[in-house]
Amino acid sequence: MTILVTGGAGFIGANFVLDWLRLSDEPVVNLDKLTYAGNLGNFASLQGDARHVFVQGDIGDAALVSRLLAEHRPRAVVNFAAESHVDRSIHGAAEFIETNVVGTFQLLQAVLGHWRDTLAKDASFRFLHVSTDEVYGSLGADDPAFTETTQYQPNSPYSASKAASDHLVRAWHHTHGLPVLTTNCSNNYGQLQFPEKLIPLMILNALAGKPLPVYGDGLNVRDWLYVGDHCTAIRRVLEKGVPGEVYNVGGKSERRNIDVVKIICGILDELVPGSAHRPHEKLITYVKDRPGHDQRYAIDTTKIERDLGWEPEVGFEEGIRRTVQWYLDNTGWVQGVLSGEYRKWLDTNYAGRVAAA
Ligand code: NAD
Ligand code: DAU
């Protein structure tokens, strides 16, 4: 048996592949385009391991996907591939539409063709689509958390493109009977996250003594889930989820951005006592807000707990400490991702954000 993972060289996908192969001997075919966010350096520990078959390619290349499906006959496809960064979608949405919408459509078509031709009698086949809580829009301070029936109200080009992909996945089940599963998850953090996202950006900037750019008033709230817990949830949904169903996944760890940044600063003060930049909090700089910035996300995990028995295991205080320690211990990995492209992105996103008075 084999599974096909798409986008498996990115943050969550790589954690998923590494965990999968640590826990089982079932091979993984990993299809990834290797955009700026994909990193083969994530698989240093799998060198020479025949269970990991890496293929560089696009989920939008239906001929390639069809060939991989025919060749490897996976029992499941897990779709992580996406453009995933909200700020990038504000600077340019074309890639988001291309991969998240058109790419998901092409992938679904290829999988449907394969399923119809060869797998229709195999009741165990699954297509699992990894999506986000951002499709539900933004909550006020006292609003109830997102459930699986909360109305879709995506606000950014990123979340709109993910919402579109979710609708396609749903329709391919409803119309064509494809056995799909969808997960909508909150903010992940942990090892291997590209330092464009809040937590690794703050860790690396603080270590370098650079400003810590907090958007707006820093009071936006996110629910944080340790990436290993997300991977556990995906495995559980794959194993026990009911085709056609949607499962919300969250960490039960709502935090204001400013509090997250201060916690990171405190941990660095402790773990790097000789740093010239202590106390790291003095690096905090409030900058121009993200356009259309969602105020709050929160996830109601009742369904996945009740139906599939999944709960997050790593609390935020433990997970964030592990994460900071990982970035301190893995300077080789960090140097590998601080490419010219990364520096160009920092200029594009932050140069125009003048520090607030
Ligand atoms: P990421 O940006 O770190 O990685 C995305 C991966 O997809 C990269 O390896 C990239 O090379 C690959 N990719 C991009 N376009 C591709 C294409 N056309 N064909 C094949 N591969 C392609 O993203 P991530 O943070 O690991 O997120 C993975 C998935 O989980 C995404 O679908 C995202 O929307 C979703 N998600 C992310 C979070 C989060 O907090 N990071 C939370 C909930 C859901
Ligand atoms: O909720 C799930 C989503 O979480 C995923 O679908 C996305 O792929 C993932 O990127 C993440 O989206 P966010 O926009 O919430 O994550 P980000 O790390 O970019 O930002 C987290 C919060 O921190 C957000 O309120 C914006 C703020 N922020 C972010 C950056 C990069 C800052 O204040 N300063 C920054 O420099």
Coordinates of C-alpha atoms and ligand atoms in Angstrom, one line a residue:
M1 CA 0.0 0.0 0.0
T2 CA 1.1 3.6 -0.7
I3 CA -0.2 7.1 -0.2
L4 CA 0.3 10.1 -2.5
V5 CA 1.0 13.3 -0.6
T6 CA 1.0 16.7 -2.5
G7 CA 2.9 19.7 -1.2
G8 CA 4.8 17.3 1.0
A9 CA 8.0 19.4 0.9
G10 CA 6.4 22.4 2.7
F11 CA 6.0 23.0 6.4
I12 CA 3.0 20.8 7.4
G13 CA 3.4 18.3 4.5
A14 CA 7.0 17.6 5.4
N15 CA 6.1 17.1 9.1
F16 CA 3.3 14.8 7.9
V17 CA 5.6 12.7 5.7
L18 CA 8.3 12.5 8.4
D19 CA 5.8 11.4 11.0
W20 CA 4.2 9.0 8.6
L21 CA 7.4 7.2 7.9
R22 CA 8.4 7.2 11.5
L23 CA 5.2 5.5 12.5
S24 CA 4.6 3.1 9.5
D25 CA 6.4 1.3 6.7
E26 CA 3.8 2.4 4.1
P27 CA 5.6 4.3 1.3
V28 CA 4.8 7.9 0.4
V29 CA 4.9 9.4 -3.0
N30 CA 5.5 13.1 -2.5
L31 CA 4.5 15.4 -5.3
D32 CA 5.7 18.9 -4.8
K33 CA 6.4 21.8 -7.2
L34 CA 9.2 23.1 -5.0
T35 CA 8.1 26.7 -4.9
Y36 CA 10.0 29.0 -2.5
A37 CA 8.1 27.2 0.3
G38 CA 9.2 23.7 -0.7
N39 CA 12.4 22.4 0.8
L40 CA 14.1 19.1 0.1
G41 CA 16.4 19.8 3.0
N42 CA 13.5 18.8 5.2
F43 CA 14.2 15.2 4.3
A44 CA 17.8 14.9 5.3
S45 CA 16.9 12.1 7.7
L46 CA 15.2 10.1 4.8
Q47 CA 18.2 10.0 2.5
G48 CA 18.4 6.6 0.8
D49 CA 15.0 5.6 2.3
A50 CA 13.1 3.8 -0.5
R51 CA 9.8 4.4 1.2
H52 CA 10.0 8.1 0.3
V53 CA 9.5 8.7 -3.5
F54 CA 9.9 12.4 -4.3
V55 CA 8.5 13.8 -7.5
Q56 CA 9.0 17.4 -8.5
G57 CA 5.8 18.5 -10.2
D58 CA 2.6 20.5 -10.2
I59 CA -0.8 19.4 -8.9
G60 CA -2.2 21.2 -12.0
D61 CA -0.4 18.8 -14.3
A62 CA -3.2 16.3 -14.7
A63 CA -1.1 14.1 -17.0
L64 CA 1.6 13.8 -14.4
V65 CA -0.8 13.1 -11.6
S66 CA -2.6 10.5 -13.7
R67 CA 0.7 8.8 -14.4
L68 CA 1.6 8.7 -10.7
L69 CA -1.8 7.3 -9.8
A70 CA -1.6 4.6 -12.4
E71 CA 2.0 3.7 -11.5
H72 CA 1.7 3.7 -7.7
R73 CA -2.0 3.0 -7.1
P74 CA -2.1 4.9 -3.8
R75 CA -4.9 4.0 -1.4
A76 CA -5.2 7.7 -0.5
V77 CA -4.3 11.2 -1.7
V78 CA -3.6 13.8 0.9
N79 CA -3.6 17.3 -0.6
F80 CA -1.4 19.9 1.2
A81 CA -0.2 21.7 -2.0
A82 CA -1.1 25.3 -1.9
E83 CA 0.2 28.9 -1.8
S84 CA -0.3 29.5 1.9
H85 CA 0.8 33.0 2.9
V86 CA -1.9 35.7 3.3
D87 CA 0.5 38.6 2.9
R88 CA 1.8 37.2 -0.4
S89 CA -1.8 36.8 -1.6
I90 CA -2.2 40.5 -1.0
H91 CA 0.9 41.4 -3.1
G92 CA -0.1 39.1 -5.9
A93 CA -3.0 36.6 -6.1
A94 CA -2.3 34.9 -9.4
E95 CA -0.3 32.0 -8.0
F96 CA -3.0 31.4 -5.4
I97 CA -5.7 31.1 -8.0
E98 CA -3.5 28.9 -10.2
T99 CA -2.5 26.4 -7.6
N100 CA -5.3 26.6 -4.9
V101 CA -8.2 26.8 -7.4
V102 CA -7.1 25.5 -10.8
G103 CA -4.5 23.1 -9.4
T104 CA -7.1 21.6 -7.0
F105 CA -9.5 21.2 -9.9
Q106 CA -6.9 19.5 -12.1
L107 CA -5.9 17.2 -9.2
L108 CA -9.6 16.3 -8.5
Q109 CA -10.1 15.5 -12.2
A110 CA -7.1 13.2 -12.4
V111 CA -8.1 11.5 -9.1
L112 CA -11.7 11.1 -10.3
G113 CA -10.6 9.6 -13.6
H114 CA -8.3 7.1 -11.8
W115 CA -10.9 6.3 -9.2
R116 CA -13.6 5.6 -11.8
D117 CA -11.3 3.6 -14.0
T118 CA -9.6 1.4 -11.5
L119 CA -10.8 2.0 -7.9
A120 CA -14.6 2.4 -7.9
K121 CA -15.1 -0.9 -6.2
D122 CA -12.4 -0.1 -3.6
A123 CA -14.5 1.4 -0.8
S124 CA -11.4 2.3 1.2
F125 CA -9.9 4.9 -1.2
R126 CA -9.8 8.5 0.2
F127 CA -9.0 12.0 -1.1
L128 CA -8.2 14.2 1.9
H129 CA -8.1 17.9 1.3
V130 CA -6.2 20.0 3.9
S131 CA -7.8 23.4 4.3
T132 CA -7.9 26.3 6.7
D133 CA -10.2 27.9 9.3
E134 CA -9.7 31.2 7.4
V135 CA -12.5 30.2 5.0
Y136 CA -15.0 31.1 7.7
G137 CA -13.9 34.7 7.9
S138 CA -13.3 36.8 11.0
L139 CA -14.8 36.6 14.5
G140 CA -15.6 39.3 17.1
A141 CA -14.3 38.9 20.6
D142 CA -17.5 37.3 21.9
D143 CA -18.5 35.3 18.9
P144 CA -18.8 31.5 19.2
A145 CA -15.9 29.5 17.6
F146 CA -16.1 28.2 14.0
T147 CA -18.1 25.0 13.6
E148 CA -18.2 22.8 10.4
T149 CA -21.5 24.6 9.5
T150 CA -20.3 28.2 10.0
Q151 CA -21.0 30.2 6.8
Y152 CA -18.0 30.6 4.5
Q153 CA -16.9 34.3 4.5
P154 CA -13.3 34.4 3.2
N155 CA -11.7 37.8 3.4
S156 CA -8.3 37.5 1.8
P157 CA -7.3 36.4 -1.7
Y158 CA -5.6 33.4 0.1
S159 CA -8.7 32.4 2.0
A160 CA -11.0 33.0 -1.0
S161 CA -8.8 30.6 -3.0
K162 CA -8.9 28.0 -0.3
A163 CA -12.7 28.4 0.0
A164 CA -13.0 27.8 -3.7
S165 CA -10.9 24.7 -3.5
D166 CA -13.1 23.4 -0.6
H167 CA -16.2 23.9 -2.7
L168 CA -14.7 22.0 -5.6
V169 CA -13.8 19.1 -3.3
R170 CA -17.3 19.1 -1.9
A171 CA -18.9 19.2 -5.3
W172 CA -16.7 16.3 -6.6
H173 CA -18.1 14.2 -3.7
H174 CA -21.7 15.4 -4.1
T175 CA -21.9 15.1 -7.9
H176 CA -19.4 12.3 -8.7
G177 CA -19.3 10.3 -5.5
L178 CA -15.5 10.8 -5.0
P179 CA -14.8 9.7 -1.4
V180 CA -13.4 13.0 -0.1
L181 CA -12.6 14.3 3.4
T182 CA -11.9 17.9 4.2
T183 CA -10.1 19.3 7.3
N184 CA -10.2 23.0 8.2
C185 CA -7.4 23.8 10.6
S186 CA -6.2 26.8 12.6
N187 CA -2.7 28.3 12.7
N188 CA 0.0 25.7 12.8
Y189 CA 3.5 26.2 14.3
G190 CA 6.5 24.1 15.0
Q191 CA 9.7 22.8 13.3
L192 CA 10.3 23.4 9.6
Q193 CA 8.0 26.4 9.2
F194 CA 9.2 28.9 6.6
P195 CA 10.1 32.2 8.3
E196 CA 7.6 34.3 6.5
K197 CA 4.9 33.2 9.1
L198 CA 4.6 35.0 12.5
I199 CA 6.3 32.6 14.9
P200 CA 9.5 31.7 12.9
L201 CA 9.8 35.3 11.6
M202 CA 9.8 36.6 15.2
I203 CA 12.3 34.0 16.4
L204 CA 14.8 34.7 13.6
N205 CA 14.4 38.5 13.7
A206 CA 14.9 38.5 17.5
L207 CA 18.0 36.3 17.3
A208 CA 19.4 38.8 14.7
G209 CA 18.5 41.8 16.7
K210 CA 16.1 43.0 14.0
P211 CA 12.7 44.7 14.7
L212 CA 9.8 42.4 15.5
P213 CA 7.1 43.8 13.2
V214 CA 3.7 43.5 14.9
Y215 CA 0.8 44.4 12.6
G216 CA -1.7 47.0 13.8
D217 CA -2.3 47.0 17.5
G218 CA -1.2 43.4 18.0
L219 CA -4.6 42.4 19.4
N220 CA -5.6 40.1 16.6
V221 CA -6.3 36.6 17.9
R222 CA -5.3 33.3 16.4
D223 CA -5.8 29.7 17.6
W224 CA -2.4 27.9 17.6
L225 CA -2.0 24.2 16.9
Y226 CA 1.3 22.3 17.2
V227 CA 2.1 20.9 13.8
G228 CA 2.5 17.3 15.2
D229 CA -1.0 17.4 16.5
H230 CA -2.3 18.5 13.1
C231 CA -0.5 15.6 11.5
T232 CA -2.2 13.2 14.1
A233 CA -5.6 14.7 13.2
I234 CA -5.0 14.2 9.5
R235 CA -4.1 10.6 10.1
R236 CA -7.1 10.1 12.2
V237 CA -9.5 11.6 9.7
L238 CA -7.9 9.5 6.9
E239 CA -8.4 6.4 9.0
K240 CA -11.8 7.0 10.5
G241 CA -13.4 10.0 8.8
V242 CA -16.7 9.6 6.9
P243 CA -16.4 10.4 3.2
G244 CA -18.1 13.8 2.4
E245 CA -17.6 15.0 5.9
V246 CA -15.7 18.1 7.0
Y247 CA -13.7 18.2 10.3
N248 CA -12.5 21.3 12.0
V249 CA -9.1 21.0 13.7
G250 CA -7.8 23.4 16.4
G251 CA -5.5 23.7 19.3
K252 CA -7.8 25.2 22.0
S253 CA -5.0 27.8 22.3
E254 CA -6.3 31.3 21.4
R255 CA -3.6 33.9 21.8
R256 CA -3.3 37.6 20.9
N257 CA -0.4 38.2 18.5
I258 CA 1.4 40.6 20.9
D259 CA 1.2 37.9 23.6
V260 CA 2.7 35.3 21.3
V261 CA 5.6 37.7 20.4
K262 CA 6.2 38.5 24.1
I263 CA 6.3 34.8 25.0
I264 CA 8.9 34.2 22.3
C265 CA 11.0 37.1 23.6
G266 CA 10.8 35.7 27.1
I267 CA 11.9 32.2 26.0
L268 CA 14.8 33.7 24.0
D269 CA 15.9 35.8 27.0
E270 CA 16.1 32.6 29.0
L271 CA 17.6 30.3 26.3
V272 CA 20.2 32.8 24.9
P273 CA 21.3 34.5 28.1
G274 CA 24.5 35.9 26.4
S275 CA 22.5 37.7 23.7
A276 CA 23.3 41.4 23.1
H277 CA 19.6 41.8 22.2
R278 CA 18.1 41.1 25.6
P279 CA 15.5 41.9 26.6
H280 CA 14.2 40.9 23.2
E281 CA 10.9 42.6 23.9
K282 CA 12.6 46.0 23.2
L283 CA 12.7 44.9 19.5
I284 CA 8.9 44.9 19.3
T285 CA 7.8 47.4 16.6
Y286 CA 4.2 48.1 15.8
V287 CA 3.9 48.5 12.0
K288 CA 1.2 49.3 9.4
D289 CA -1.6 46.7 9.6
R290 CA -2.3 44.0 7.0
P291 CA -5.1 45.1 4.7
G292 CA -8.3 43.3 5.5
H293 CA -6.7 41.8 8.6
D294 CA -9.0 39.2 10.2
Q295 CA -9.5 40.0 13.9
R296 CA -10.0 36.6 15.4
Y297 CA -10.1 32.9 14.5
A298 CA -11.3 30.2 16.9
I299 CA -12.2 26.5 16.3
D300 CA -14.9 24.4 17.9
T301 CA -13.3 20.9 17.9
T302 CA -16.4 19.2 19.2
K303 CA -17.0 17.1 16.1
I304 CA -13.6 15.6 15.6
E305 CA -13.3 14.9 19.4
R306 CA -16.7 13.3 19.5
D307 CA -16.7 11.4 16.2
L308 CA -13.0 10.5 15.8
G309 CA -11.6 10.8 19.3
W310 CA -8.9 13.3 18.4
E311 CA -7.7 16.0 20.7
P312 CA -4.6 18.2 20.6
E313 CA -1.9 16.9 22.9
V314 CA 0.7 19.6 23.0
G315 CA -0.2 22.8 24.9
F316 CA 0.9 26.2 23.6
E317 CA 3.5 26.8 26.3
E318 CA 5.2 23.5 25.7
G319 CA 4.9 23.7 21.9
I320 CA 6.3 27.2 21.6
R321 CA 9.3 26.3 23.8
R322 CA 10.0 23.2 21.6
T323 CA 9.7 25.4 18.5
V324 CA 12.1 28.1 19.7
Q325 CA 14.6 25.4 20.8
W326 CA 14.3 23.8 17.3
Y327 CA 15.2 27.0 15.5
L328 CA 18.1 27.5 17.9
D329 CA 19.3 23.9 17.3
N330 CA 18.9 23.9 13.5
T331 CA 20.9 26.8 12.2
G332 CA 21.9 24.8 9.1
W333 CA 18.3 24.5 8.1
V334 CA 17.7 28.1 8.8
Q335 CA 20.7 29.3 6.7
G336 CA 19.4 27.1 3.9
V337 CA 16.1 29.0 3.7
L338 CA 17.5 32.5 4.0
S339 CA 17.9 32.8 0.3
G340 CA 17.9 35.8 -1.9
E341 CA 14.2 35.2 -2.6
Y342 CA 13.5 35.4 1.1
R343 CA 15.3 38.7 1.5
K344 CA 13.4 40.1 -1.5
W345 CA 10.2 39.0 0.2
L346 CA 11.1 40.9 3.4
D347 CA 11.8 44.0 1.4
T348 CA 8.5 43.7 -0.5
N349 CA 6.4 43.1 2.6
Y350 CA 8.1 45.2 5.3
A351 CA 9.9 48.1 3.7
G352 CA 6.7 50.0 3.2
R353 CA 5.4 49.3 6.7
V354 CA 6.7 52.4 8.6
A355 CA 6.8 51.8 12.3
A356 CA 3.9 53.3 14.2
A357 CA 4.7 56.2 16.4
Ligands
NAD1 P1 3.7 25.8 2.8 O1 3.6 27.1 2.0 O2 4.8 25.7 3.8 O3 4.0 24.6 1.8 C1 3.2 24.4 0.6 C2 3.9 23.4 -0.3 O4 3.1 23.2 -1.5 C3 5.3 23.7 -0.7 O5 6.2 22.6 -0.5 C4 5.2 24.1 -2.2 O6 6.3 23.8 -2.9 C5 4.0 23.2 -2.6 N1 3.3 23.6 -3.7 C6 2.9 24.9 -4.0 N2 2.2 24.9 -5.2 C7 2.3 23.7 -5.7 C8 1.7 23.1 -6.9 N3 1.1 23.8 -7.8 N4 1.9 21.7 -7.0 C9 2.6 21.0 -6.1 N5 3.1 21.5 -5.0 C10 2.9 22.8 -4.8 O7 2.3 25.5 3.4 P2 1.9 24.8 4.8 O8 1.9 25.8 5.8 O9 2.6 23.6 4.9 O10 0.3 24.5 4.5 C11 0.0 23.2 3.8 C12 -1.5 23.2 3.6 O11 -2.2 23.4 4.9 C13 -2.0 24.3 2.7 O12 -3.0 23.8 1.9 C14 -2.6 25.4 3.7 O13 -3.6 26.1 3.1 C15 -3.1 24.5 4.8 N6 -3.1 25.1 6.1 C16 -2.0 25.7 6.6 C17 -2.0 26.2 7.9 C18 -0.8 26.9 8.5 O14 -0.9 27.4 9.6 N7 0.4 26.8 7.9 C19 -3.2 26.1 8.7 C20 -4.3 25.4 8.1 C21 -4.2 24.9 6.9
DAU2 O1 -5.6 30.1 10.3 C1 -4.9 29.2 9.5 C2 -3.9 30.0 8.6 O2 -2.9 30.5 9.5 C3 -3.4 29.2 7.4 O3 -4.4 28.9 6.6 C4 -2.3 30.0 6.7 O4 -1.7 29.3 5.7 C5 -1.3 30.5 7.7 O5 -0.3 31.3 7.0 C6 -1.9 31.2 8.9 O6 -2.4 32.5 8.4 P1 -2.2 33.8 9.3 O7 -2.3 35.0 8.4 O8 -3.0 33.8 10.5 O9 -0.6 33.6 9.7 P2 0.6 34.5 9.8 O10 1.7 33.8 10.5 O11 0.9 35.2 8.5 O12 0.1 35.7 10.8 C7 -0.4 35.4 12.1 C8 -0.8 36.6 12.8 O13 0.3 37.5 13.0 C9 -1.8 37.5 11.9 O14 -2.7 38.1 12.7 C10 -0.9 38.5 11.3 C11 0.2 38.7 12.3 N1 1.5 39.1 11.8 C12 2.1 38.3 10.9 C13 3.4 38.6 10.4 C14 4.0 37.7 9.3 C15 2.2 40.2 12.4 O15 1.7 40.9 13.2 N2 3.5 40.5 11.9 C16 4.1 39.7 10.9 O16 5.2 40.0 10.4

